[in-house]
C-alpha positions as a Markdown table, in Angstrom:
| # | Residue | x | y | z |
|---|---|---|---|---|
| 1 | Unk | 14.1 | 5.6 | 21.3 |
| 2 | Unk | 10.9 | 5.8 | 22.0 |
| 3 | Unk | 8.5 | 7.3 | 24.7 |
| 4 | Unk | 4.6 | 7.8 | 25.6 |
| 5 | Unk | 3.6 | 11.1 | 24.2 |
| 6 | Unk | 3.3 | 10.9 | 19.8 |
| 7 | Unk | 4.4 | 14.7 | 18.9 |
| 8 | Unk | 3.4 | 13.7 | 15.4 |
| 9 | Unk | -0.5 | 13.5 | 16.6 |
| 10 | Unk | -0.3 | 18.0 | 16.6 |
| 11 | Unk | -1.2 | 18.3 | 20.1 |
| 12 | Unk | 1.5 | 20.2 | 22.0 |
| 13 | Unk | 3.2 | 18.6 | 25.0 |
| 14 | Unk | 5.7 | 20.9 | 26.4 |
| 15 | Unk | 7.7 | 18.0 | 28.4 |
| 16 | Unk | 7.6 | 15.8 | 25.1 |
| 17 | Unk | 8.9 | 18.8 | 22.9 |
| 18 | Unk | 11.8 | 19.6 | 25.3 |
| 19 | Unk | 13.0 | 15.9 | 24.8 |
| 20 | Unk | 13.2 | 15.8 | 21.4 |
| 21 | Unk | 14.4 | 19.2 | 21.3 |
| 22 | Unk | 17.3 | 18.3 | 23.6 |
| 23 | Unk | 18.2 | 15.5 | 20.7 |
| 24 | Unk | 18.1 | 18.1 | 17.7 |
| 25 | Unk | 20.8 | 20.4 | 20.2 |
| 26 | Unk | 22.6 | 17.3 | 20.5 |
| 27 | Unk | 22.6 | 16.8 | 16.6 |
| 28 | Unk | 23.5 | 20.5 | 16.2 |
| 29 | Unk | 26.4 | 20.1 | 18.5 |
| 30 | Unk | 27.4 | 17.6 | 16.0 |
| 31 | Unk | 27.7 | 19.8 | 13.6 |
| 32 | Unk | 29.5 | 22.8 | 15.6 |
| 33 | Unk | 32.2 | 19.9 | 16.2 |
| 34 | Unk | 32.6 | 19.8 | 12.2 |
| 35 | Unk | 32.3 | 24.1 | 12.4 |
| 36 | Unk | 29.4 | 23.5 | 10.8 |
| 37 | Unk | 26.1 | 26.1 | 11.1 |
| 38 | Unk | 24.7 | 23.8 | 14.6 |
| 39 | Unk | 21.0 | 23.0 | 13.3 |
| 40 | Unk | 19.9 | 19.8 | 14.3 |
| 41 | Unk | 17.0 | 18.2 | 13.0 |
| 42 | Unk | 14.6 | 14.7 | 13.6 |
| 43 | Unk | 12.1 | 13.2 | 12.5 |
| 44 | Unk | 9.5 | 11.4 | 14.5 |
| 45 | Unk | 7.0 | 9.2 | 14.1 |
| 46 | Unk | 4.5 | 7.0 | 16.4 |
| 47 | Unk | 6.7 | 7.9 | 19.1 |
| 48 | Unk | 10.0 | 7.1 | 17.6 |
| 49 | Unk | 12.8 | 8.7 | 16.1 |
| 50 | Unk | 13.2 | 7.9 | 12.6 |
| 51 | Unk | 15.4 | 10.0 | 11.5 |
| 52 | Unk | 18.2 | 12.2 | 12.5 |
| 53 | Unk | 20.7 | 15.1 | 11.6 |
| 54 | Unk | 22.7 | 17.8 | 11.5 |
| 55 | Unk | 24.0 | 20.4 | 9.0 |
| 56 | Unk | 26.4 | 18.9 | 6.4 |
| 57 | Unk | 27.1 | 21.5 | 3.8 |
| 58 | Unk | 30.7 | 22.2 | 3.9 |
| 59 | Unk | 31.6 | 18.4 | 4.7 |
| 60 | Unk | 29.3 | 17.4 | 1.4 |
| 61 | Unk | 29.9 | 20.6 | -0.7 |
| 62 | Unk | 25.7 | 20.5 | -0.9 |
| 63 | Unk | 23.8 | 23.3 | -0.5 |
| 64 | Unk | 20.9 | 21.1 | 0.0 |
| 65 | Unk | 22.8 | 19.1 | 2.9 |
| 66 | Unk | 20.7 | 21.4 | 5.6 |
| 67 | Unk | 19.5 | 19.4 | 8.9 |
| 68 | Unk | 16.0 | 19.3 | 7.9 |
| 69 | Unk | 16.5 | 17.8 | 4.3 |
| 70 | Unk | 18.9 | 15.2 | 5.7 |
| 71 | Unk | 16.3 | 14.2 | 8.9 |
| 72 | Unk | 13.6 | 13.4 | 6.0 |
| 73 | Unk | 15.8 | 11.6 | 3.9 |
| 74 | Unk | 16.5 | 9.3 | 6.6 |
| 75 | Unk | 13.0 | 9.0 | 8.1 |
| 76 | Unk | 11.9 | 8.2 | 4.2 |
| 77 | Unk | 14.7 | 5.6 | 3.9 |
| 78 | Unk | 13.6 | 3.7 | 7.2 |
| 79 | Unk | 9.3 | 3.9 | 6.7 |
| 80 | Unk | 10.5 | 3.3 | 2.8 |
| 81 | Unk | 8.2 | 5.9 | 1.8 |
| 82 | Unk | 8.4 | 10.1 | 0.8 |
| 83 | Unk | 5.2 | 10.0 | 2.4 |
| 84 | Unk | 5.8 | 11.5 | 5.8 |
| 85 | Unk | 2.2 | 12.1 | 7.2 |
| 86 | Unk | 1.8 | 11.7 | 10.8 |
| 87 | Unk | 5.4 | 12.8 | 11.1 |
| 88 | Unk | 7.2 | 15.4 | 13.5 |
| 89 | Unk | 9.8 | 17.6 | 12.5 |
| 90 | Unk | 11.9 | 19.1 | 15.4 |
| 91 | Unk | 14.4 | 21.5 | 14.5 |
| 92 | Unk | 16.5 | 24.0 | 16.2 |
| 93 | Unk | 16.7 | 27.0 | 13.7 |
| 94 | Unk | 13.5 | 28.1 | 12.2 |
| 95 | Unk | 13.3 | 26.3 | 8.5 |
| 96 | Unk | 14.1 | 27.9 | 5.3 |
| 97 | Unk | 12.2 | 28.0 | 2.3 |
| 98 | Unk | 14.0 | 25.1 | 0.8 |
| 99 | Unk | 13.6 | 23.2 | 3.8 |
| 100 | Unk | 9.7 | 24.2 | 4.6 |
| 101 | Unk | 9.5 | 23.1 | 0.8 |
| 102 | Unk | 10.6 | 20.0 | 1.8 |
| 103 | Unk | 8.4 | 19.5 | 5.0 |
| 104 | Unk | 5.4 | 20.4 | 2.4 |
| 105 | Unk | 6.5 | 17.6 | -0.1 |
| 106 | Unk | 6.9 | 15.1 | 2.4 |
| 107 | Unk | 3.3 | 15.6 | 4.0 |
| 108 | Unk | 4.9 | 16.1 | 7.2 |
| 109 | Unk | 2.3 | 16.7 | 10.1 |
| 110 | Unk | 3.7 | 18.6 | 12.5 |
| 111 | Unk | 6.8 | 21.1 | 12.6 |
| 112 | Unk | 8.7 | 21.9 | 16.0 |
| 113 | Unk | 11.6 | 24.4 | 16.4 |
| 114 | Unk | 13.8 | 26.3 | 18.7 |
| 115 | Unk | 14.8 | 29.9 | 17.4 |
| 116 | Unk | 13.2 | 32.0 | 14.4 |
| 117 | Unk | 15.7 | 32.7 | 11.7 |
| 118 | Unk | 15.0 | 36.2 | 10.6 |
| 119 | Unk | 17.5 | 36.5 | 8.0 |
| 120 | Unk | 16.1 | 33.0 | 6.3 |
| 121 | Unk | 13.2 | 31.3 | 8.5 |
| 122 | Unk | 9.9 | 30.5 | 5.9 |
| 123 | Unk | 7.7 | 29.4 | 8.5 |
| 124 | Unk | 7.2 | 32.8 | 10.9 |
| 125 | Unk | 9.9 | 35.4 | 10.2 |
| 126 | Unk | 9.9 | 36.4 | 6.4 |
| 127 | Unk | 7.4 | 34.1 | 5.4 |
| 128 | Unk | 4.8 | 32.1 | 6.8 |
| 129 | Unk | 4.7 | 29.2 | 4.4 |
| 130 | Unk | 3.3 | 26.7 | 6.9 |
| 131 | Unk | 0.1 | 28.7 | 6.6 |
| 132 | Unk | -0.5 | 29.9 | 3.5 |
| 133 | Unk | -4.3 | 28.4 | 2.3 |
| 134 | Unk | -2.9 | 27.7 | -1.1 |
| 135 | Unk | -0.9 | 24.9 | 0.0 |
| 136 | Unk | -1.8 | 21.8 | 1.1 |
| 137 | Unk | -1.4 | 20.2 | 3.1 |
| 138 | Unk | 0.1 | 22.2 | 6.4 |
| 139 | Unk | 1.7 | 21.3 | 9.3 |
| 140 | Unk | 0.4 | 22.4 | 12.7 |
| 141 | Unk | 3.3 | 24.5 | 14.1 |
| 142 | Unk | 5.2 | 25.2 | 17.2 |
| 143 | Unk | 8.1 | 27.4 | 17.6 |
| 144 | Unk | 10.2 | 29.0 | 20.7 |
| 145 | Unk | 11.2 | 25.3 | 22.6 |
| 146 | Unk | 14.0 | 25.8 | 24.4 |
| 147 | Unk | 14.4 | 29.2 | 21.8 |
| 148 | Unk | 17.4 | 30.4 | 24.8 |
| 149 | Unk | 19.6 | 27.0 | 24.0 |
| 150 | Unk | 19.3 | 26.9 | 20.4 |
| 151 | Unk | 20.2 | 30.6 | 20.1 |
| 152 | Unk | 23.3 | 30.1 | 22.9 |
| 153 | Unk | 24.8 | 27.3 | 20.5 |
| 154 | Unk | 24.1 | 29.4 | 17.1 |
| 155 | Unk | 25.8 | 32.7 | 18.8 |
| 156 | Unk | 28.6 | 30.9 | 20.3 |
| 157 | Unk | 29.7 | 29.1 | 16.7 |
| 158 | Unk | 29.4 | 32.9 | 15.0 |
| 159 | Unk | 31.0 | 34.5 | 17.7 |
| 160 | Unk | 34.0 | 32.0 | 17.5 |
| 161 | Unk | 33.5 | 32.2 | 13.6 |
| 162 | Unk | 33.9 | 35.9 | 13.5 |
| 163 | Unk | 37.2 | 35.5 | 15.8 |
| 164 | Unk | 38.7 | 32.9 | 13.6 |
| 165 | Unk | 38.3 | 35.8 | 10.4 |
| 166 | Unk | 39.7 | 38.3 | 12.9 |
| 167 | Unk | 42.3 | 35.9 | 13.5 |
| 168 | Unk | 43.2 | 35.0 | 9.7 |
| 169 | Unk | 43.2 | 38.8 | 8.7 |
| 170 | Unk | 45.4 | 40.0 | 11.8 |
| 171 | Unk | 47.6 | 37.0 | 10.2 |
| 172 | Unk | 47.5 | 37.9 | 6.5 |
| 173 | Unk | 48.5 | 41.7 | 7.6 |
| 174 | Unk | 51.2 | 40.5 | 9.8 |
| 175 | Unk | 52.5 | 38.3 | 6.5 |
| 176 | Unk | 52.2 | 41.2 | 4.1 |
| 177 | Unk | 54.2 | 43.5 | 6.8 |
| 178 | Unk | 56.7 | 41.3 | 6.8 |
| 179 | Unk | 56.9 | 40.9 | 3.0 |
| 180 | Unk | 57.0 | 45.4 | 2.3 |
| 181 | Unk | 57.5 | 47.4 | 4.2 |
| 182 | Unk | 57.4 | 51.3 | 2.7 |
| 183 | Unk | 59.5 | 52.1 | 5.7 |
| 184 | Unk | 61.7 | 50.2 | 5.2 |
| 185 | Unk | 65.1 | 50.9 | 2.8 |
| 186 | Unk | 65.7 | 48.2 | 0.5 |
């Protein structure tokens, strides 16, 4: 897919960040389907998507399969290179410090996202990797696109998670009243 405005050039377009940002929800829908954390990631380049995801931990068993990592890998696979300069990264969750480490390896040159992670984000709210002088190089950075829909899709899979705990305790309870009861004579 490919359209006029290259995001990977660091010059902000709002319309052109909103599109991509609409295909990182997408991917992060994905993995909400698989009750996955929903981050979504890509990767784009000249114009063009080159590489796509969304979170894959508990389906791999990898606490490296995060969105980010997994967009990168792909966009390295299809340019057949690490090398990722001139690149875009569009992500709905703030990356973490594994995954800004990443966007620093890879030379990407410009880093998009949705919602700041304050418990984990590395590029505004614990840390601000993206700009620290000692590193080189950094991405250009723009955060809060579409920050309302990727926090609605995040709050909605913890809110179900949290029910689905309530649900398997209630359960467990239920099981152990069934199995003694002090109440009850024997």
């Amino acid at each position: 897919m490919k359209i006029q405005a290259d995001p990977s050039s660091g010059e902000e377009n709002p319309e052109t960040d909103r599109f991509y940002m609409k295909t990182a929800l997408a991917e992060a829908g994905k993995a909400a389907e698989r009750d996955e954390v929903p981050v979504g990631a890509l990767v784009v380049y000249q114009g063009e998507v080159i590489g796509q995801a969304h979170n894959r931990r508990e389906e791999l068993h990898d606490p490296l399969a995060h969105a980010e990592l997994l967009a990168l890998q792909a966009a390295s696979r299809r340019l057949g290179d690490w090398r990722l300069s001139g690149s875009a990264l569009y992500v709905t969750l703030e990356p973490c410090i594994m995954c800004v480490g990443a966007i620093l390896q890879a030379r990407v040159s410009r880093v998009a996202f949705g919602c700041l992670d304050p418990r984990a984000g590395a590029v505004e709210s614990l840390y601000r990797l993206c700009e620290d002088s000692r590193l080189n190089p950094r991405p250009s950075v723009t955060s809060g696109i579409m920050t309302e829909e990727c926090s609605r899709i995040l709050n909605k899979f913890f809110v179900r998670l949290r029910e689905k705990k309530v649900s398997a305790f209630s359960d467990q309870l239920s099981a152990k009243e069934d199995c003694w009861n002090p109440k009850t004579e024997r």
